[in-house]
């Protein structure tokens, strides 16, 4: 490649509109689709290549003069104006750290299926209709077996239902309110690239469902259909809320998950390995016997220091049965919880995540959550 062409490309990619990947927002993209005229990161370039979109490295590959001129006349902003003209506010826009199925389907939806160009589609795209039904592979509550189950989502009723058998005459196995429903992709945890976790309130317990679908497009459609229903619910519950306020509340990824060892309230009980999930939105640290459990063993509210909560590294006084040595202490007004991490890196990550929650001022709804949890003890 001529030095002049490389100079032009490097100048183009430093412009604010082009300085982040057109598809996932990763900084300093090194690749470009010279078919679409967008600058993308290495990961997204691989997805584009799998869709037969022509991509080149802006530093390593040879660029003909006409291709450089095309990139000069195109760029991320003009492509987004065309391909992202009508993205619904609830549609999840993947970030660089998101799983592959979300990023791939976002790229396919934009450039291959052209779902966001603003043109009326018939039949309409499934997640826009307010009603969705189909079969998902669901993990059994008491075992590890996944079985096909029918799921029905109704935006009008604000419910997600699923049926245990093909025969629907007995009614749904569960009717889940959209009010408390969260959906998050968990491919590693579930052991399937399209693994999705539903979490909701079932009376006083938090309930987890683990599902997947063989089709990448289908599972991402389910995810965005649920987000559409959640968005409609939030617009009803908070009529004056702006999109800026409501969109982060639609669904959320958990701030931190992983195994730690836990001892009892006297800190003399044997340490037992537990799976922990930190939900920063609700300020709750859940612990489970295993990572795919349907219900938690317990939950700890993470308040602020001014309310009597603290998080610090520690060495337990009476360590018994623990295999791990990197301690984390969570102090609440009622008691001290002691956990052990396998490695210092894990300890640092847990301390950072827990402190991120405890340093955030409590909102009115947080005080309600805290009071309700104290009542249940």
mmCIF file of C-alpha atoms in Angstrom:
data_model
loop_
_atom_site.group_PDB
_atom_site.id
_atom_site.type_symbol
_atom_site.label_atom_id
_atom_site.label_comp_id
_atom_site.label_asym_id
_atom_site.label_seq_id
_atom_site.Cartn_x
_atom_site.Cartn_y
_atom_site.Cartn_z
ATOM 1 C CA UNK A 1 0.000 0.000 0.000
ATOM 2 C CA UNK A 2 1.238 3.473 -0.829
ATOM 3 C CA UNK A 3 2.270 5.592 2.126
ATOM 4 C CA UNK A 4 -0.189 8.231 0.980
ATOM 5 C CA UNK A 5 -3.157 5.790 1.107
ATOM 6 C CA UNK A 6 -2.155 4.526 4.533
ATOM 7 C CA UNK A 7 -1.796 8.121 5.758
ATOM 8 C CA UNK A 8 -5.340 8.895 4.507
ATOM 9 C CA UNK A 9 -6.813 5.780 6.191
ATOM 10 C CA UNK A 10 -5.053 6.499 9.494
ATOM 11 C CA UNK A 11 -6.337 10.088 9.377
ATOM 12 C CA UNK A 12 -9.869 8.847 8.620
ATOM 13 C CA UNK A 13 -9.900 6.399 11.552
ATOM 14 C CA UNK A 14 -8.820 9.191 13.929
ATOM 15 C CA UNK A 15 -11.896 11.282 13.153
ATOM 16 C CA UNK A 16 -14.382 11.238 16.083
ATOM 17 C CA UNK A 17 -17.078 9.429 14.034
ATOM 18 C CA UNK A 18 -14.655 6.692 12.972
ATOM 19 C CA UNK A 19 -12.512 6.384 16.118
ATOM 20 C CA UNK A 20 -14.754 3.658 17.563
ATOM 21 C CA UNK A 21 -15.962 0.407 15.971
ATOM 22 C CA UNK A 22 -19.158 1.059 14.006
ATOM 23 C CA UNK A 23 -20.783 -2.022 15.525
ATOM 24 C CA UNK A 24 -19.621 -2.488 19.148
ATOM 25 C CA UNK A 25 -17.994 0.830 20.017
ATOM 26 C CA UNK A 26 -14.524 -0.613 20.713
ATOM 27 C CA UNK A 27 -11.857 2.129 20.569
ATOM 28 C CA UNK A 28 -9.225 2.412 17.825
ATOM 29 C CA UNK A 29 -10.682 0.120 15.147
ATOM 30 C CA UNK A 30 -7.974 -1.358 12.925
ATOM 31 C CA UNK A 31 -10.171 -2.874 10.233
ATOM 32 C CA UNK A 32 -12.708 -1.658 7.688
ATOM 33 C CA UNK A 33 -15.484 -3.082 5.568
ATOM 34 C CA UNK A 34 -14.806 -1.554 2.148
ATOM 35 C CA UNK A 35 -18.181 -2.902 1.023
ATOM 36 C CA UNK A 36 -20.148 -0.931 3.648
ATOM 37 C CA UNK A 37 -17.678 1.891 4.227
ATOM 38 C CA UNK A 38 -17.339 1.375 8.013
ATOM 39 C CA UNK A 39 -14.374 1.103 10.374
ATOM 40 C CA UNK A 40 -14.618 -1.878 12.738
ATOM 41 C CA UNK A 41 -12.599 -3.731 15.408
ATOM 42 C CA UNK A 42 -10.883 -7.075 14.889
ATOM 43 C CA UNK A 43 -13.739 -9.068 16.516
ATOM 44 C CA UNK A 44 -16.463 -7.424 14.442
ATOM 45 C CA UNK A 45 -14.349 -7.710 11.278
ATOM 46 C CA UNK A 46 -14.445 -11.491 11.770
ATOM 47 C CA UNK A 47 -18.253 -11.403 11.915
ATOM 48 C CA UNK A 48 -18.368 -9.248 8.761
ATOM 49 C CA UNK A 49 -16.058 -11.697 6.990
ATOM 50 C CA UNK A 50 -18.338 -14.605 7.956
ATOM 51 C CA UNK A 51 -21.209 -12.708 6.282
ATOM 52 C CA UNK A 52 -19.121 -12.437 3.100
ATOM 53 C CA UNK A 53 -18.625 -8.712 3.654
ATOM 54 C CA UNK A 54 -15.264 -7.598 2.266
ATOM 55 C CA UNK A 55 -12.889 -6.427 4.989
ATOM 56 C CA UNK A 56 -9.269 -5.305 5.128
ATOM 57 C CA UNK A 57 -6.794 -4.292 7.794
ATOM 58 C CA UNK A 58 -6.156 -0.554 7.506
ATOM 59 C CA UNK A 59 -2.504 -1.087 8.502
ATOM 60 C CA UNK A 60 -1.483 -4.427 6.975
ATOM 61 C CA UNK A 61 -3.469 -4.899 3.758
ATOM 62 C CA UNK A 62 -3.036 -3.315 0.337
ATOM 63 C CA UNK A 63 -5.677 -0.651 -0.463
ATOM 64 C CA UNK A 64 -6.426 0.418 -4.025
ATOM 65 C CA UNK A 65 -6.928 4.149 -4.628
ATOM 66 C CA UNK A 66 -10.656 3.759 -5.419
ATOM 67 C CA UNK A 67 -11.310 1.858 -2.162
ATOM 68 C CA UNK A 68 -9.570 4.574 -0.152
ATOM 69 C CA UNK A 69 -11.693 7.188 -1.911
ATOM 70 C CA UNK A 70 -14.833 5.149 -1.084
ATOM 71 C CA UNK A 71 -13.876 5.033 2.599
ATOM 72 C CA UNK A 72 -13.218 8.781 2.445
ATOM 73 C CA UNK A 73 -16.721 9.441 1.076
ATOM 74 C CA UNK A 74 -18.368 6.956 3.480
ATOM 75 C CA UNK A 75 -17.447 6.356 7.128
ATOM 76 C CA UNK A 76 -19.268 5.281 10.274
ATOM 77 C CA UNK A 77 -21.568 8.312 10.597
ATOM 78 C CA UNK A 78 -23.073 8.015 7.106
ATOM 79 C CA UNK A 79 -23.475 4.219 7.464
ATOM 80 C CA UNK A 80 -25.193 4.635 10.849
ATOM 81 C CA UNK A 81 -27.521 7.282 9.396
ATOM 82 C CA UNK A 82 -28.657 4.672 6.866
ATOM 83 C CA UNK A 83 -28.475 1.341 8.714
ATOM 84 C CA UNK A 84 -29.397 2.586 12.220
ATOM 85 C CA UNK A 85 -31.967 5.171 11.202
ATOM 86 C CA UNK A 86 -34.846 3.533 13.117
ATOM 87 C CA UNK A 87 -33.391 1.350 15.898
ATOM 88 C CA UNK A 88 -36.169 0.956 18.518
ATOM 89 C CA UNK A 89 -35.175 2.501 21.876
ATOM 90 C CA UNK A 90 -35.468 -0.907 23.610
ATOM 91 C CA UNK A 91 -33.312 -2.817 21.075
ATOM 92 C CA UNK A 92 -30.069 -3.843 22.740
ATOM 93 C CA UNK A 93 -26.995 -2.313 21.106
ATOM 94 C CA UNK A 94 -24.085 -4.639 21.964
ATOM 95 C CA UNK A 95 -20.823 -3.366 23.447
ATOM 96 C CA UNK A 96 -17.354 -4.819 22.846
ATOM 97 C CA UNK A 97 -17.521 -7.002 25.989
ATOM 98 C CA UNK A 98 -20.853 -8.611 25.027
ATOM 99 C CA UNK A 99 -21.125 -12.212 23.881
ATOM 100 C CA UNK A 100 -20.671 -13.130 20.238
ATOM 101 C CA UNK A 101 -24.330 -14.002 19.537
ATOM 102 C CA UNK A 102 -25.473 -10.468 20.431
ATOM 103 C CA UNK A 103 -22.816 -8.781 18.300
ATOM 104 C CA UNK A 104 -23.335 -11.107 15.339
ATOM 105 C CA UNK A 105 -27.112 -10.676 15.322
ATOM 106 C CA UNK A 106 -26.812 -6.879 15.651
ATOM 107 C CA UNK A 107 -24.540 -6.834 12.591
ATOM 108 C CA UNK A 108 -26.860 -9.177 10.672
ATOM 109 C CA UNK A 109 -29.949 -7.163 11.678
ATOM 110 C CA UNK A 110 -28.327 -3.934 10.478
ATOM 111 C CA UNK A 111 -26.627 -4.847 7.231
ATOM 112 C CA UNK A 112 -28.092 -8.187 6.123
ATOM 113 C CA UNK A 113 -31.759 -7.991 7.190
ATOM 114 C CA UNK A 114 -31.844 -4.159 7.131
ATOM 115 C CA UNK A 115 -34.217 -4.031 10.108
ATOM 116 C CA UNK A 116 -33.479 -0.417 11.072
ATOM 117 C CA UNK A 117 -33.641 1.513 7.799
ATOM 118 C CA UNK A 118 -37.090 2.862 8.673
ATOM 119 C CA UNK A 119 -38.878 1.066 5.842
ATOM 120 C CA UNK A 120 -42.160 -0.651 6.786
ATOM 121 C CA UNK A 121 -41.722 -4.408 6.839
ATOM 122 C CA UNK A 122 -44.420 -7.007 6.300
ATOM 123 C CA UNK A 123 -44.714 -9.225 8.165
ATOM 124 C CA UNK A 124 -43.316 -6.972 10.889
ATOM 125 C CA UNK A 125 -40.140 -7.945 12.746
ATOM 126 C CA UNK A 126 -41.170 -10.322 15.562
ATOM 127 C CA UNK A 127 -39.900 -8.300 18.530
ATOM 128 C CA UNK A 128 -41.987 -5.272 17.483
ATOM 129 C CA UNK A 129 -45.411 -6.959 17.656
ATOM 130 C CA UNK A 130 -45.968 -7.084 21.436
ATOM 131 C CA UNK A 131 -46.631 -10.835 21.373
ATOM 132 C CA UNK A 132 -44.204 -13.672 20.886
ATOM 133 C CA UNK A 133 -44.381 -17.437 21.365
ATOM 134 C CA UNK A 134 -42.194 -20.400 20.609
ATOM 135 C CA UNK A 135 -40.211 -23.307 21.959
ATOM 136 C CA UNK A 136 -37.085 -22.916 24.078
ATOM 137 C CA UNK A 137 -34.849 -25.546 25.650
ATOM 138 C CA UNK A 138 -35.282 -25.039 29.425
ATOM 139 C CA UNK A 139 -33.210 -26.544 32.241
ATOM 140 C CA UNK A 140 -35.161 -28.554 34.815
ATOM 141 C CA UNK A 141 -35.472 -27.019 38.289
ATOM 142 C CA UNK A 142 -34.033 -30.040 40.111
ATOM 143 C CA UNK A 143 -31.755 -31.519 37.428
ATOM 144 C CA UNK A 144 -29.370 -30.580 34.639
ATOM 145 C CA UNK A 145 -31.543 -31.839 31.782
ATOM 146 C CA UNK A 146 -32.790 -29.328 29.197
ATOM 147 C CA UNK A 147 -36.275 -30.026 27.778
ATOM 148 C CA UNK A 148 -38.291 -28.220 25.119
ATOM 149 C CA UNK A 149 -40.930 -25.948 26.617
ATOM 150 C CA UNK A 150 -43.399 -23.529 25.062
ATOM 151 C CA UNK A 151 -42.984 -19.874 26.107
ATOM 152 C CA UNK A 152 -45.531 -17.110 25.480
ATOM 153 C CA UNK A 153 -44.738 -13.404 25.926
ATOM 154 C CA UNK A 154 -47.572 -10.872 26.078
ATOM 155 C CA UNK A 155 -46.807 -7.160 26.203
ATOM 156 C CA UNK A 156 -50.499 -6.366 26.691
ATOM 157 C CA UNK A 157 -50.709 -8.595 29.796
ATOM 158 C CA UNK A 158 -47.123 -7.807 30.870
ATOM 159 C CA UNK A 159 -46.471 -11.542 31.339
ATOM 160 C CA UNK A 160 -44.122 -14.304 30.241
ATOM 161 C CA UNK A 161 -45.623 -17.787 30.585
ATOM 162 C CA UNK A 162 -44.218 -21.224 29.990
ATOM 163 C CA UNK A 163 -45.884 -24.624 29.706
ATOM 164 C CA UNK A 164 -44.464 -27.878 30.980
ATOM 165 C CA UNK A 165 -46.073 -30.201 28.439
ATOM 166 C CA UNK A 166 -47.147 -30.043 24.814
ATOM 167 C CA UNK A 167 -50.736 -30.244 26.102
ATOM 168 C CA UNK A 168 -51.643 -26.680 27.102
ATOM 169 C CA UNK A 169 -55.084 -27.558 28.495
ATOM 170 C CA UNK A 170 -53.691 -27.738 32.053
ATOM 171 C CA UNK A 171 -52.557 -24.130 31.767
ATOM 172 C CA UNK A 172 -49.095 -22.627 32.165
ATOM 173 C CA UNK A 173 -46.537 -23.959 34.628
ATOM 174 C CA UNK A 174 -45.629 -20.379 35.539
ATOM 175 C CA UNK A 175 -46.957 -16.889 34.825
ATOM 176 C CA UNK A 176 -44.080 -14.442 35.249
ATOM 177 C CA UNK A 177 -44.728 -10.734 35.688
ATOM 178 C CA UNK A 178 -42.738 -8.471 33.361
ATOM 179 C CA UNK A 179 -42.462 -6.088 36.346
ATOM 180 C CA UNK A 180 -39.620 -8.059 37.961
ATOM 181 C CA UNK A 181 -38.236 -9.932 34.952
ATOM 182 C CA UNK A 182 -34.601 -9.664 33.922
ATOM 183 C CA UNK A 183 -32.952 -11.400 30.964
ATOM 184 C CA UNK A 184 -29.192 -11.713 30.518
ATOM 185 C CA UNK A 185 -27.046 -13.784 28.182
ATOM 186 C CA UNK A 186 -24.991 -16.436 30.040
ATOM 187 C CA UNK A 187 -23.310 -18.617 27.373
ATOM 188 C CA UNK A 188 -20.398 -19.774 29.558
ATOM 189 C CA UNK A 189 -22.510 -20.435 32.629
ATOM 190 C CA UNK A 190 -25.203 -22.365 30.724
ATOM 191 C CA UNK A 191 -22.699 -24.095 28.456
ATOM 192 C CA UNK A 192 -24.371 -23.050 25.191
ATOM 193 C CA UNK A 193 -23.413 -20.082 22.931
ATOM 194 C CA UNK A 194 -27.079 -18.973 22.946
ATOM 195 C CA UNK A 195 -27.676 -19.450 26.690
ATOM 196 C CA UNK A 196 -30.088 -16.942 28.248
ATOM 197 C CA UNK A 197 -30.991 -16.537 31.937
ATOM 198 C CA UNK A 198 -34.389 -15.238 33.108
ATOM 199 C CA UNK A 199 -34.610 -13.979 36.694
ATOM 200 C CA UNK A 200 -37.831 -12.947 38.424
ATOM 201 C CA UNK A 201 -39.543 -12.697 41.806
ATOM 202 C CA UNK A 202 -41.632 -15.720 42.843
ATOM 203 C CA UNK A 203 -43.334 -14.624 46.065
ATOM 204 C CA UNK A 204 -40.436 -14.066 48.512
ATOM 205 C CA UNK A 205 -37.832 -15.904 46.427
ATOM 206 C CA UNK A 206 -35.772 -14.959 43.409
ATOM 207 C CA UNK A 207 -36.184 -17.590 40.692
ATOM 208 C CA UNK A 208 -33.789 -18.335 37.815
ATOM 209 C CA UNK A 209 -34.700 -20.036 34.529
ATOM 210 C CA UNK A 210 -31.964 -21.128 32.107
ATOM 211 C CA UNK A 211 -32.891 -21.482 28.443
ATOM 212 C CA UNK A 212 -31.367 -21.588 24.974
ATOM 213 C CA UNK A 213 -32.396 -21.952 21.341
ATOM 214 C CA UNK A 214 -30.339 -23.536 18.571
ATOM 215 C CA UNK A 215 -31.013 -20.508 16.341
ATOM 216 C CA UNK A 216 -28.955 -17.389 17.121
ATOM 217 C CA UNK A 217 -31.539 -15.137 15.475
ATOM 218 C CA UNK A 218 -34.378 -16.717 17.473
ATOM 219 C CA UNK A 219 -32.743 -16.329 20.905
ATOM 220 C CA UNK A 220 -31.808 -12.683 20.225
ATOM 221 C CA UNK A 221 -35.396 -12.081 19.013
ATOM 222 C CA UNK A 222 -36.645 -13.469 22.347
ATOM 223 C CA UNK A 223 -34.248 -11.185 24.193
ATOM 224 C CA UNK A 224 -35.366 -8.063 22.343
ATOM 225 C CA UNK A 225 -39.067 -9.038 22.535
ATOM 226 C CA UNK A 226 -38.660 -9.228 26.328
ATOM 227 C CA UNK A 227 -36.853 -5.880 26.278
ATOM 228 C CA UNK A 228 -39.743 -4.399 24.250
ATOM 229 C CA UNK A 229 -42.267 -5.647 26.819
ATOM 230 C CA UNK A 230 -40.117 -4.392 29.718
ATOM 231 C CA UNK A 231 -39.797 -0.985 28.027
ATOM 232 C CA UNK A 232 -43.595 -0.790 27.585
ATOM 233 C CA UNK A 233 -44.040 -1.690 31.268
ATOM 234 C CA UNK A 234 -41.509 0.935 32.414
ATOM 235 C CA UNK A 235 -43.218 3.603 30.270
ATOM 236 C CA UNK A 236 -46.473 2.752 32.091
ATOM 237 C CA UNK A 237 -44.889 2.576 35.557
ATOM 238 C CA UNK A 238 -42.819 5.759 35.085
ATOM 239 C CA UNK A 239 -44.821 7.896 32.629
ATOM 240 C CA UNK A 240 -42.551 10.934 33.067
ATOM 241 C CA UNK A 241 -39.315 8.920 32.782
ATOM 242 C CA UNK A 242 -37.045 9.783 29.867
ATOM 243 C CA UNK A 243 -35.461 7.137 27.635
ATOM 244 C CA UNK A 244 -32.115 8.073 29.186
ATOM 245 C CA UNK A 245 -33.504 7.040 32.593
ATOM 246 C CA UNK A 246 -35.563 4.023 31.510
ATOM 247 C CA UNK A 247 -33.347 2.220 28.982
ATOM 248 C CA UNK A 248 -30.677 1.152 31.557
ATOM 249 C CA UNK A 249 -33.508 -0.358 33.646
ATOM 250 C CA UNK A 250 -34.909 -2.591 30.868
ATOM 251 C CA UNK A 251 -32.466 -5.481 31.391
ATOM 252 C CA UNK A 252 -29.075 -5.679 33.042
ATOM 253 C CA UNK A 253 -25.993 -7.833 33.208
ATOM 254 C CA UNK A 254 -24.814 -8.723 36.680
ATOM 255 C CA UNK A 255 -21.859 -6.722 37.938
ATOM 256 C CA UNK A 256 -19.905 -9.790 39.099
ATOM 257 C CA UNK A 257 -20.462 -13.547 39.365
ATOM 258 C CA UNK A 258 -18.305 -16.423 40.523
ATOM 259 C CA UNK A 259 -17.450 -18.940 43.227
ATOM 260 C CA UNK A 260 -16.324 -17.967 46.730
ATOM 261 C CA UNK A 261 -16.212 -19.950 49.954
ATOM 262 C CA UNK A 262 -18.589 -18.828 52.719
ATOM 263 C CA UNK A 263 -18.711 -19.472 56.451
ATOM 264 C CA UNK A 264 -21.619 -19.028 58.883
ATOM 265 C CA UNK A 265 -22.552 -16.158 61.233
ATOM 266 C CA UNK A 266 -20.241 -17.308 64.072
ATOM 267 C CA UNK A 267 -17.313 -17.659 61.615
ATOM 268 C CA UNK A 268 -16.574 -21.022 63.222
ATOM 269 C CA UNK A 269 -18.713 -23.037 60.818
ATOM 270 C CA UNK A 270 -16.924 -24.869 57.973
ATOM 271 C CA UNK A 271 -16.401 -22.885 54.767
ATOM 272 C CA UNK A 272 -18.516 -24.084 51.850
ATOM 273 C CA UNK A 273 -18.118 -23.270 48.171
ATOM 274 C CA UNK A 274 -21.002 -21.158 46.857
ATOM 275 C CA UNK A 275 -21.854 -19.384 43.596
ATOM 276 C CA UNK A 276 -22.323 -15.616 44.083
ATOM 277 C CA UNK A 277 -24.167 -13.113 41.874
ATOM 278 C CA UNK A 278 -23.959 -9.354 42.497
ATOM 279 C CA UNK A 279 -26.982 -7.483 41.125
ATOM 280 C CA UNK A 280 -25.887 -3.854 41.397
ATOM 281 C CA UNK A 281 -29.260 -2.431 40.344
ATOM 282 C CA UNK A 282 -31.006 -3.964 43.375
ATOM 283 C CA UNK A 283 -27.884 -3.787 45.586
ATOM 284 C CA UNK A 284 -28.228 -7.521 46.276
ATOM 285 C CA UNK A 285 -25.527 -10.178 46.626
ATOM 286 C CA UNK A 286 -27.129 -13.600 46.057
ATOM 287 C CA UNK A 287 -25.484 -16.906 46.885
ATOM 288 C CA UNK A 288 -26.390 -20.326 45.497
ATOM 289 C CA UNK A 289 -25.192 -23.866 46.039
ATOM 290 C CA UNK A 290 -24.380 -24.187 42.307
ATOM 291 C CA UNK A 291 -24.175 -21.762 39.410
ATOM 292 C CA UNK A 292 -27.302 -23.118 37.656
ATOM 293 C CA UNK A 293 -29.559 -23.293 40.722
ATOM 294 C CA UNK A 294 -33.162 -22.188 40.351
ATOM 295 C CA UNK A 295 -33.342 -20.515 43.777
ATOM 296 C CA UNK A 296 -30.856 -18.756 46.030
ATOM 297 C CA UNK A 297 -29.726 -20.032 49.433
ATOM 298 C CA UNK A 298 -29.541 -16.466 50.708
ATOM 299 C CA UNK A 299 -29.231 -12.813 49.786
ATOM 300 C CA UNK A 300 -27.274 -9.932 51.314
ATOM 301 C CA UNK A 301 -28.220 -6.270 50.866
ATOM 302 C CA UNK A 302 -25.248 -3.979 50.093
ATOM 303 C CA UNK A 303 -25.920 -0.544 51.587
ATOM 304 C CA UNK A 304 -23.684 2.495 52.026
ATOM 305 C CA UNK A 305 -21.029 3.143 54.684
ATOM 306 C CA UNK A 306 -23.198 5.876 56.213
ATOM 307 C CA UNK A 307 -25.895 3.194 56.746
ATOM 308 C CA UNK A 308 -23.546 0.796 58.571
ATOM 309 C CA UNK A 309 -22.187 -1.274 55.667
ATOM 310 C CA UNK A 310 -18.545 -1.803 54.728
ATOM 311 C CA UNK A 311 -16.437 -3.944 52.397
ATOM 312 C CA UNK A 312 -12.797 -4.843 53.020
ATOM 313 C CA UNK A 313 -10.136 -7.485 52.541
ATOM 314 C CA UNK A 314 -9.706 -9.701 55.580
ATOM 315 C CA UNK A 315 -8.071 -12.726 57.155
ATOM 316 C CA UNK A 316 -10.717 -14.725 59.071
ATOM 317 C CA UNK A 317 -10.102 -15.474 62.744
ATOM 318 C CA UNK A 318 -11.231 -19.096 62.600
ATOM 319 C CA UNK A 319 -10.671 -20.605 59.165
ATOM 320 C CA UNK A 320 -11.978 -24.167 59.017
ATOM 321 C CA UNK A 321 -12.536 -26.216 55.891
ATOM 322 C CA UNK A 322 -11.452 -23.433 53.568
ATOM 323 C CA UNK A 323 -9.205 -24.286 50.634
ATOM 324 C CA UNK A 324 -8.900 -20.656 49.507
ATOM 325 C CA UNK A 325 -7.036 -17.920 51.370
ATOM 326 C CA UNK A 326 -7.966 -14.488 49.931
ATOM 327 C CA UNK A 327 -10.645 -13.086 52.243
ATOM 328 C CA UNK A 328 -13.462 -10.583 51.634
ATOM 329 C CA UNK A 329 -15.495 -9.170 54.517
ATOM 330 C CA UNK A 330 -18.946 -7.606 54.053
ATOM 331 C CA UNK A 331 -20.172 -5.841 57.175
ATOM 332 C CA UNK A 332 -23.919 -5.128 57.521
ATOM 333 C CA UNK A 333 -25.778 -3.582 60.498
ATOM 334 C CA UNK A 334 -26.831 -7.130 61.520
ATOM 335 C CA UNK A 335 -23.674 -9.208 61.025
ATOM 336 C CA UNK A 336 -20.353 -9.711 59.295
ATOM 337 C CA UNK A 337 -20.101 -12.015 56.277
ATOM 338 C CA UNK A 338 -16.737 -13.586 55.439
ATOM 339 C CA UNK A 339 -15.923 -15.052 52.029
ATOM 340 C CA UNK A 340 -12.767 -16.607 50.626
ATOM 341 C CA UNK A 341 -11.552 -16.232 47.025
ATOM 342 C CA UNK A 342 -9.251 -18.652 45.235
ATOM 343 C CA UNK A 343 -6.897 -15.988 43.852
ATOM 344 C CA UNK A 344 -5.887 -12.421 44.678
ATOM 345 C CA UNK A 345 -7.237 -11.298 41.297
ATOM 346 C CA UNK A 346 -10.692 -12.655 42.195
ATOM 347 C CA UNK A 347 -10.452 -10.990 45.611
ATOM 348 C CA UNK A 348 -9.593 -7.637 43.976
ATOM 349 C CA UNK A 349 -12.464 -7.943 41.491
ATOM 350 C CA UNK A 350 -15.004 -8.759 44.228
ATOM 351 C CA UNK A 351 -13.765 -5.904 46.433
ATOM 352 C CA UNK A 352 -13.935 -3.472 43.511
ATOM 353 C CA UNK A 353 -17.454 -4.613 42.489
ATOM 354 C CA UNK A 354 -18.850 -4.569 46.048
ATOM 355 C CA UNK A 355 -17.310 -1.155 46.761
ATOM 356 C CA UNK A 356 -18.773 0.185 43.525
ATOM 357 C CA UNK A 357 -22.244 -0.678 44.878
ATOM 358 C CA UNK A 358 -21.601 0.476 48.457
ATOM 359 C CA UNK A 359 -20.187 3.836 47.302
ATOM 360 C CA UNK A 360 -23.314 4.629 45.260
ATOM 361 C CA UNK A 361 -25.874 6.737 47.185
ATOM 362 C CA UNK A 362 -29.065 4.863 48.043
ATOM 363 C CA UNK A 363 -32.228 5.823 46.147
ATOM 364 C CA UNK A 364 -35.701 5.794 47.795
ATOM 365 C CA UNK A 365 -36.463 2.365 46.263
ATOM 366 C CA UNK A 366 -33.223 1.000 47.778
ATOM 367 C CA UNK A 367 -34.454 1.840 51.287
ATOM 368 C CA UNK A 368 -37.696 -0.008 50.457
ATOM 369 C CA UNK A 369 -35.756 -3.096 49.287
ATOM 370 C CA UNK A 370 -33.613 -2.986 52.454
ATOM 371 C CA UNK A 371 -36.678 -2.664 54.726
ATOM 372 C CA UNK A 372 -38.495 -5.535 52.974
ATOM 373 C CA UNK A 373 -35.445 -7.797 53.353
ATOM 374 C CA UNK A 374 -35.209 -7.001 57.087
ATOM 375 C CA UNK A 375 -38.909 -7.865 57.510
ATOM 376 C CA UNK A 376 -38.368 -11.294 55.932
ATOM 377 C CA UNK A 377 -35.472 -12.247 58.214
#
